[in-house]
Amino acid sequence: MSFHVLVPDNVHQSAIDRLRAQKGIRVSAPGKLERADLLSAVADVHALIIRSGVAADAELLDAANELRAIARAGVGVDNVDLAAATARGVVVMNTPGGNTISTAEYTLGLMLALARHIPQGHASLAAGRWDRKRFGGVELRGKTLGIIGLGRIGQAIALRAQAFEMSVVAHDPYLPPEIAQGLAVPLLGLEEVYAQADFLSLHALISHETRGMINAGSIARMKDDVRIINAARGALINEADLADALQSGRVAGAALDVYAQEPPPPDNPLLGLPNVIHTPHLAASTADAQVTVAVEAAQLILDFLLDGKVANTCN
Ligand code: MLT
């Protein structure tokens, strides 16, 4: 029996090599496919390896009659219709640890860039100006970082922020308190985190409780001049409300790597605001993380197809 694995996204070559080295596995790795091509390409595949750019929705699952498993080279499975996959007997697995440090380091980078206007200073000098007055910033030392979602990534950020002499507080209703105690991070109610944070960094999953949690109402309960960082999921933020708060100066700045719709449409109200730093979902995009998650995803698929083993299941 031979299994067909499709990798319809830019997953690191090491995953393809790992799969191709295995007898009984046929691999198609066309890179990122247009939707129509993707729907025909999945017709005979037994497994898929995807990143966040491929929507594994009911339509795709219906087109993939032979599909048995999806491995997500990364953490978030919000691009996979888990209920539809379960209904069709398709196992969904992810690689939760592989890009933790890359995402944490990137978040710190966004926070520093936000505090010191580094991208704005770069753009100004590149445009021929020498403007030292406009881009005065603030230190991280002595400021309070509020982390919403103290999972793997939130914890790695907490440790790094403490090295910058920040006070770190967090909200996470699902974390065993002893983990937060071990990090010396007080676990607080959401309202207390909003009230205390000078910098607020989002690391929660999307759920009915967290979707749009950063909105006009919650912003009104934050400190004046709060700075908001989001390298998790765009849908945590009501983008129109945040844009209003940035324009009024109620929120001093935002550093955003993720958007409700990706790529964000040109009329996204946050694009181009002078106090916003935006990047195109890059937090996990390091050579180190991409190799790790790709190889882990390939191994998950091999273990499942060849030995019937499942790990890191999401459904
Ligand atoms: C993840 O969920 O792992 C990150 O957002 C990175 C990605 O989507 O590739």
CSV table of C-alpha atoms and ligand atoms in Angstrom, one decimal:
chain,number,residue,atom,x,y,z
A,1,MET,CA,0.0,0.0,0.0
A,2,SER,CA,1.3,3.4,-0.9
A,3,PHE,CA,0.2,6.7,0.7
A,4,HIS,CA,0.0,10.0,-1.0
A,5,VAL,CA,0.9,13.1,1.1
A,6,LEU,CA,0.3,16.6,-0.2
A,7,VAL,CA,2.2,19.6,1.1
A,8,PRO,CA,0.3,22.6,-0.5
A,9,ASP,CA,2.1,25.4,1.3
A,10,ASN,CA,5.7,26.7,1.9
A,11,VAL,CA,6.6,24.0,4.4
A,12,HIS,CA,10.4,23.6,4.9
A,13,GLN,CA,12.1,21.3,2.5
A,14,SER,CA,13.4,19.1,5.4
A,15,ALA,CA,9.8,17.8,5.8
A,16,ILE,CA,9.6,16.8,2.2
A,17,ASP,CA,13.0,15.1,2.3
A,18,ARG,CA,11.9,13.2,5.5
A,19,LEU,CA,8.7,12.0,3.8
A,20,ARG,CA,10.5,11.1,0.5
A,21,ALA,CA,13.1,9.0,2.4
A,22,GLN,CA,10.3,6.7,3.5
A,23,LYS,CA,9.2,3.7,1.4
A,24,GLY,CA,5.5,3.6,0.6
A,25,ILE,CA,5.1,7.3,0.7
A,26,ARG,CA,4.5,9.5,-2.4
A,27,VAL,CA,4.8,13.2,-1.8
A,28,SER,CA,3.5,16.1,-3.8
A,29,ALA,CA,4.9,19.4,-2.8
A,30,PRO,CA,3.8,22.0,-5.3
A,31,GLY,CA,4.2,25.0,-2.9
A,32,LYS,CA,1.3,27.4,-2.3
A,33,LEU,CA,-1.7,26.5,-4.5
A,34,GLU,CA,-4.6,28.6,-5.8
A,35,ARG,CA,-7.8,27.4,-4.2
A,36,ALA,CA,-9.2,25.7,-7.3
A,37,ASP,CA,-6.0,23.8,-7.9
A,38,LEU,CA,-5.9,22.9,-4.2
A,39,LEU,CA,-9.4,21.4,-4.4
A,40,SER,CA,-8.5,19.2,-7.3
A,41,ALA,CA,-5.0,18.3,-5.9
A,42,VAL,CA,-6.5,16.8,-2.7
A,43,ALA,CA,-8.8,14.3,-4.5
A,44,ASP,CA,-6.5,11.3,-3.9
A,45,VAL,CA,-4.4,12.3,-0.9
A,46,HIS,CA,-4.2,10.4,2.4
A,47,ALA,CA,-2.6,13.2,4.4
A,48,LEU,CA,-1.9,16.9,4.2
A,49,ILE,CA,0.8,19.1,5.8
A,50,ILE,CA,-0.3,22.7,6.1
A,51,ARG,CA,0.6,26.1,7.6
A,52,SER,CA,-1.9,28.8,8.5
A,53,GLY,CA,-2.3,29.9,4.8
A,54,VAL,CA,-4.4,26.9,3.8
A,55,ALA,CA,-8.1,26.8,4.8
A,56,ALA,CA,-8.9,23.2,5.5
A,57,ASP,CA,-12.6,23.8,5.6
A,58,ALA,CA,-15.6,21.6,4.9
A,59,GLU,CA,-15.4,22.3,1.1
A,60,LEU,CA,-11.8,21.0,1.1
A,61,LEU,CA,-12.5,18.1,3.2
A,62,ASP,CA,-15.4,17.1,0.9
A,63,ALA,CA,-13.0,17.2,-2.0
A,64,ALA,CA,-10.5,15.0,-0.2
A,65,ASN,CA,-12.2,11.6,-0.3
A,66,GLU,CA,-9.2,9.6,0.8
A,67,LEU,CA,-8.0,12.0,3.5
A,68,ARG,CA,-7.1,10.5,6.9
A,69,ALA,CA,-4.9,13.0,8.6
A,70,ILE,CA,-3.9,16.7,8.6
A,71,ALA,CA,-0.7,17.9,10.3
A,72,ARG,CA,-0.4,21.5,11.0
A,73,ALA,CA,3.2,22.7,10.9
A,74,GLY,CA,2.6,25.2,13.6
A,75,VAL,CA,0.3,25.8,16.5
A,76,GLY,CA,-3.0,27.4,15.6
A,77,VAL,CA,-5.6,25.2,14.0
A,78,ASP,CA,-8.2,28.0,13.5
A,79,ASN,CA,-7.7,27.4,9.7
A,80,VAL,CA,-9.0,23.8,10.1
A,81,ASP,CA,-12.7,23.0,10.5
A,82,LEU,CA,-12.2,20.6,13.3
A,83,ALA,CA,-15.9,19.6,13.6
A,84,ALA,CA,-16.0,18.8,9.8
A,85,ALA,CA,-12.7,16.9,10.1
A,86,THR,CA,-14.0,14.8,13.0
A,87,ALA,CA,-17.3,14.1,11.2
A,88,ARG,CA,-15.3,12.7,8.2
A,89,GLY,CA,-12.9,10.7,10.4
A,90,VAL,CA,-9.9,12.9,9.7
A,91,VAL,CA,-7.3,13.3,12.5
A,92,VAL,CA,-5.9,16.8,12.9
A,93,MET,CA,-2.5,17.1,14.7
A,94,ASN,CA,-0.3,20.1,15.4
A,95,THR,CA,3.3,20.8,16.4
A,96,PRO,CA,2.8,23.0,19.5
A,97,GLY,CA,6.3,23.5,20.8
A,98,GLY,CA,8.4,24.1,17.6
A,99,ASN,CA,7.9,27.8,17.1
A,100,THR,CA,7.6,29.0,20.7
A,101,ILE,CA,10.9,30.7,21.0
A,102,SER,CA,10.8,32.3,17.6
A,103,THR,CA,7.4,33.8,18.4
A,104,ALA,CA,8.5,34.9,21.9
A,105,GLU,CA,11.6,36.6,20.5
A,106,TYR,CA,9.6,38.3,17.8
A,107,THR,CA,7.1,39.6,20.3
A,108,LEU,CA,9.9,41.1,22.3
A,109,GLY,CA,11.2,42.6,19.1
A,110,LEU,CA,7.8,44.2,18.4
A,111,MET,CA,7.6,45.5,21.9
A,112,LEU,CA,11.1,47.2,21.7
A,113,ALA,CA,10.2,48.5,18.2
A,114,LEU,CA,7.0,49.9,19.6
A,115,ALA,CA,8.6,51.5,22.6
A,116,ARG,CA,11.3,53.2,20.6
A,117,HIS,CA,9.7,53.8,17.1
A,118,ILE,CA,12.4,51.9,15.4
A,119,PRO,CA,10.5,51.2,12.1
A,120,GLN,CA,9.4,54.8,11.9
A,121,GLY,CA,12.9,56.1,12.5
A,122,HIS,CA,14.2,53.8,9.8
A,123,ALA,CA,11.6,54.9,7.3
A,124,SER,CA,12.2,58.5,8.1
A,125,LEU,CA,16.0,58.3,7.5
A,126,ALA,CA,15.5,56.1,4.4
A,127,ALA,CA,13.3,59.0,3.1
A,128,GLY,CA,16.2,61.4,3.6
A,129,ARG,CA,15.2,63.0,6.9
A,130,TRP,CA,17.3,63.4,10.1
A,131,ASP,CA,14.6,63.7,12.7
A,132,ARG,CA,15.8,63.0,16.2
A,133,LYS,CA,12.9,64.9,17.9
A,134,ARG,CA,9.9,63.0,16.6
A,135,PHE,CA,10.8,59.6,17.7
A,136,GLY,CA,11.5,59.8,21.4
A,137,GLY,CA,10.4,56.6,23.2
A,138,VAL,CA,10.0,55.0,26.5
A,139,GLU,CA,12.0,52.3,28.4
A,140,LEU,CA,10.7,48.9,29.1
A,141,ARG,CA,12.4,48.8,32.5
A,142,GLY,CA,10.0,49.5,35.3
A,143,LYS,CA,6.9,49.1,33.0
A,144,THR,CA,4.2,46.5,33.5
A,145,LEU,CA,3.7,43.9,30.8
A,146,GLY,CA,0.3,42.3,30.8
A,147,ILE,CA,0.2,38.9,29.1
A,148,ILE,CA,-3.2,37.5,28.1
A,149,GLY,CA,-2.7,33.7,27.7
A,150,LEU,CA,0.3,32.3,29.7
A,151,GLY,CA,0.9,29.2,27.6
A,152,ARG,CA,4.2,28.2,26.2
A,153,ILE,CA,4.7,31.4,24.2
A,154,GLY,CA,3.4,33.6,27.0
A,155,GLN,CA,5.8,32.0,29.5
A,156,ALA,CA,8.8,32.4,27.2
A,157,ILE,CA,7.9,36.1,26.8
A,158,ALA,CA,7.5,36.5,30.6
A,159,LEU,CA,11.0,35.2,31.2
A,160,ARG,CA,12.5,37.5,28.6
A,161,ALA,CA,10.5,40.6,29.7
A,162,GLN,CA,11.7,40.0,33.3
A,163,ALA,CA,15.3,40.1,32.0
A,164,PHE,CA,14.4,43.7,30.8
A,165,GLU,CA,13.3,44.5,34.4
A,166,MET,CA,9.6,44.7,33.5
A,167,SER,CA,7.0,43.6,36.0
A,168,VAL,CA,5.0,40.9,34.4
A,169,VAL,CA,1.4,40.0,35.2
A,170,ALA,CA,-0.9,37.6,33.3
A,171,HIS,CA,-4.4,36.4,32.8
A,172,ASP,CA,-4.9,32.8,32.0
A,173,PRO,CA,-8.0,31.0,33.4
A,174,TYR,CA,-6.7,27.6,32.3
A,175,LEU,CA,-3.1,27.6,33.6
A,176,PRO,CA,-2.3,25.7,36.8
A,177,PRO,CA,-1.3,28.4,39.3
A,178,GLU,CA,1.9,26.7,40.3
A,179,ILE,CA,3.3,27.3,36.8
A,180,ALA,CA,2.7,31.0,37.1
A,181,GLN,CA,4.2,30.9,40.7
A,182,GLY,CA,7.3,29.2,39.3
A,183,LEU,CA,7.7,32.1,36.9
A,184,ALA,CA,7.0,34.8,39.6
A,185,VAL,CA,4.2,36.0,37.4
A,186,PRO,CA,1.0,37.0,39.3
A,187,LEU,CA,-2.1,35.5,37.7
A,188,LEU,CA,-4.8,38.2,37.8
A,189,GLY,CA,-8.3,38.7,36.6
A,190,LEU,CA,-8.6,40.1,33.1
A,191,GLU,CA,-9.8,43.5,34.4
A,192,GLU,CA,-6.8,43.8,36.7
A,193,VAL,CA,-4.5,43.1,33.8
A,194,TYR,CA,-6.2,45.7,31.7
A,195,ALA,CA,-5.9,48.2,34.6
A,196,GLN,CA,-2.2,47.6,35.3
A,197,ALA,CA,-0.6,47.0,31.9
A,198,ASP,CA,1.6,49.6,30.2
A,199,PHE,CA,2.2,47.0,27.5
A,200,LEU,CA,-0.4,44.4,26.7
A,201,SER,CA,0.6,41.3,24.7
A,202,LEU,CA,-2.0,38.9,23.4
A,203,HIS,CA,-1.3,35.1,23.4
A,204,ALA,CA,-4.8,33.6,23.7
A,205,LEU,CA,-6.5,31.1,21.4
A,206,ILE,CA,-9.6,32.2,19.5
A,207,SER,CA,-12.8,31.2,21.2
A,208,HIS,CA,-16.2,32.7,21.8
A,209,GLU,CA,-14.8,34.3,24.9
A,210,THR,CA,-11.7,35.8,23.3
A,211,ARG,CA,-12.9,36.8,19.8
A,212,GLY,CA,-12.9,40.6,19.7
A,213,MET,CA,-11.9,40.9,23.3
A,214,ILE,CA,-9.8,44.0,22.6
A,215,ASN,CA,-12.6,46.5,21.7
A,216,ALA,CA,-13.8,49.9,22.6
A,217,GLY,CA,-15.2,48.6,26.0
A,218,SER,CA,-12.0,46.9,27.1
A,219,ILE,CA,-9.8,49.6,25.8
A,220,ALA,CA,-11.7,52.1,28.0
A,221,ARG,CA,-10.7,50.1,31.0
A,222,MET,CA,-7.0,50.1,30.1
A,223,LYS,CA,-4.3,52.7,31.1
A,224,ASP,CA,-4.1,55.8,29.1
A,225,ASP,CA,-1.2,55.4,26.6
A,226,VAL,CA,-1.3,51.6,26.8
A,227,ARG,CA,0.7,49.9,24.0
A,228,ILE,CA,-0.8,46.7,22.5
A,229,ILE,CA,1.1,43.9,20.8
A,230,ASN,CA,-0.5,41.0,18.9
A,231,ALA,CA,1.5,38.2,17.4
A,232,ALA,CA,-1.2,35.6,18.2
A,233,ARG,CA,-4.4,35.9,16.1
A,234,GLY,CA,-6.0,39.0,14.5
A,235,ALA,CA,-9.5,38.1,15.5
A,236,LEU,CA,-8.7,38.8,19.2
A,237,ILE,CA,-9.0,42.5,18.3
A,238,ASN,CA,-11.9,44.5,17.0
A,239,GLU,CA,-9.7,46.3,14.4
A,240,ALA,CA,-12.1,49.3,13.9
A,241,ASP,CA,-12.2,50.0,17.6
A,242,LEU,CA,-8.5,49.7,18.0
A,243,ALA,CA,-8.0,52.0,15.0
A,244,ASP,CA,-10.3,54.6,16.6
A,245,ALA,CA,-8.4,54.4,19.9
A,246,LEU,CA,-5.0,54.8,18.1
A,247,GLN,CA,-6.3,57.8,16.2
A,248,SER,CA,-7.6,59.5,19.4
A,249,GLY,CA,-4.3,58.7,21.2
A,250,ARG,CA,-6.2,56.7,23.9
A,251,VAL,CA,-3.9,53.8,22.9
A,252,ALA,CA,-0.3,55.1,22.4
A,253,GLY,CA,0.7,52.4,19.8
A,254,ALA,CA,0.1,48.9,18.5
A,255,ALA,CA,2.5,46.4,17.0
A,256,LEU,CA,0.5,43.8,15.0
A,257,ASP,CA,1.8,40.7,13.2
A,258,VAL,CA,-1.7,39.2,12.6
A,259,TYR,CA,-5.0,40.4,11.2
A,260,ALA,CA,-8.7,39.4,11.3
A,261,GLN,CA,-8.3,38.7,7.6
A,262,GLU,CA,-5.0,37.8,6.1
A,263,PRO,CA,-3.6,39.4,4.0
A,264,PRO,CA,-5.5,42.4,5.4
A,265,PRO,CA,-7.6,44.2,2.7
A,266,PRO,CA,-6.3,47.6,1.7
A,267,ASP,CA,-9.2,49.3,3.6
A,268,ASN,CA,-8.2,47.7,6.9
A,269,PRO,CA,-8.4,50.8,9.2
A,270,LEU,CA,-5.1,49.9,11.0
A,271,LEU,CA,-2.9,49.9,7.9
A,272,GLY,CA,-0.7,53.0,7.6
A,273,LEU,CA,-1.6,54.6,11.0
A,274,PRO,CA,1.6,56.4,12.2
A,275,ASN,CA,1.5,54.8,15.6
A,276,VAL,CA,1.1,51.2,14.3
A,277,ILE,CA,3.8,48.8,13.4
A,278,HIS,CA,2.6,46.0,11.2
A,279,THR,CA,4.3,42.9,9.8
A,280,PRO,CA,2.9,40.1,7.7
A,281,HIS,CA,2.5,37.2,10.2
A,282,LEU,CA,6.2,36.7,10.6
A,283,ALA,CA,6.5,35.7,14.2
A,284,ALA,CA,7.2,32.0,13.6
A,285,SER,CA,9.1,32.6,10.4
A,286,THR,CA,12.7,31.7,11.4
A,287,ALA,CA,14.8,29.0,9.8
A,288,ASP,CA,15.0,27.4,13.2
A,289,ALA,CA,11.3,27.2,13.9
A,290,GLN,CA,10.3,26.3,10.3
A,291,VAL,CA,12.7,23.3,10.3
A,292,THR,CA,11.5,22.1,13.6
A,293,VAL,CA,7.7,22.3,12.9
A,294,ALA,CA,8.1,20.9,9.4
A,295,VAL,CA,10.1,17.8,10.6
A,296,GLU,CA,7.7,17.3,13.5
A,297,ALA,CA,4.7,17.5,11.2
A,298,ALA,CA,6.3,15.0,8.7
A,299,GLN,CA,7.0,12.6,11.6
A,300,LEU,CA,3.4,12.9,12.8
A,301,ILE,CA,2.1,12.0,9.4
A,302,LEU,CA,4.6,9.1,9.0
A,303,ASP,CA,3.7,7.7,12.4
A,304,PHE,CA,0.0,7.9,11.7
A,305,LEU,CA,0.0,6.5,8.2
A,306,LEU,CA,2.6,3.7,8.7
A,307,ASP,CA,2.0,2.8,12.4
A,308,GLY,CA,-1.5,4.1,13.2
A,309,LYS,CA,0.0,6.3,16.0
A,310,VAL,CA,-1.6,9.6,16.9
A,311,ALA,CA,0.0,12.5,18.9
A,312,ASN,CA,-0.8,16.1,19.5
A,313,THR,CA,-4.4,15.6,18.3
A,314,CYS,CA,-6.6,18.6,18.1
A,315,ASN,CA,-9.9,16.9,17.4
B,1,MLT,C1,1.2,29.2,14.3
B,1,MLT,O1,0.0,29.1,14.6
B,1,MLT,O2,2.0,28.3,14.5
B,1,MLT,C2,1.7,30.5,13.8
B,1,MLT,O3,0.8,31.5,13.7
B,1,MLT,C3,2.6,30.4,12.6
B,1,MLT,C4,2.0,30.0,11.4
B,1,MLT,O4,0.8,30.1,11.2
B,1,MLT,O5,2.7,29.5,10.5
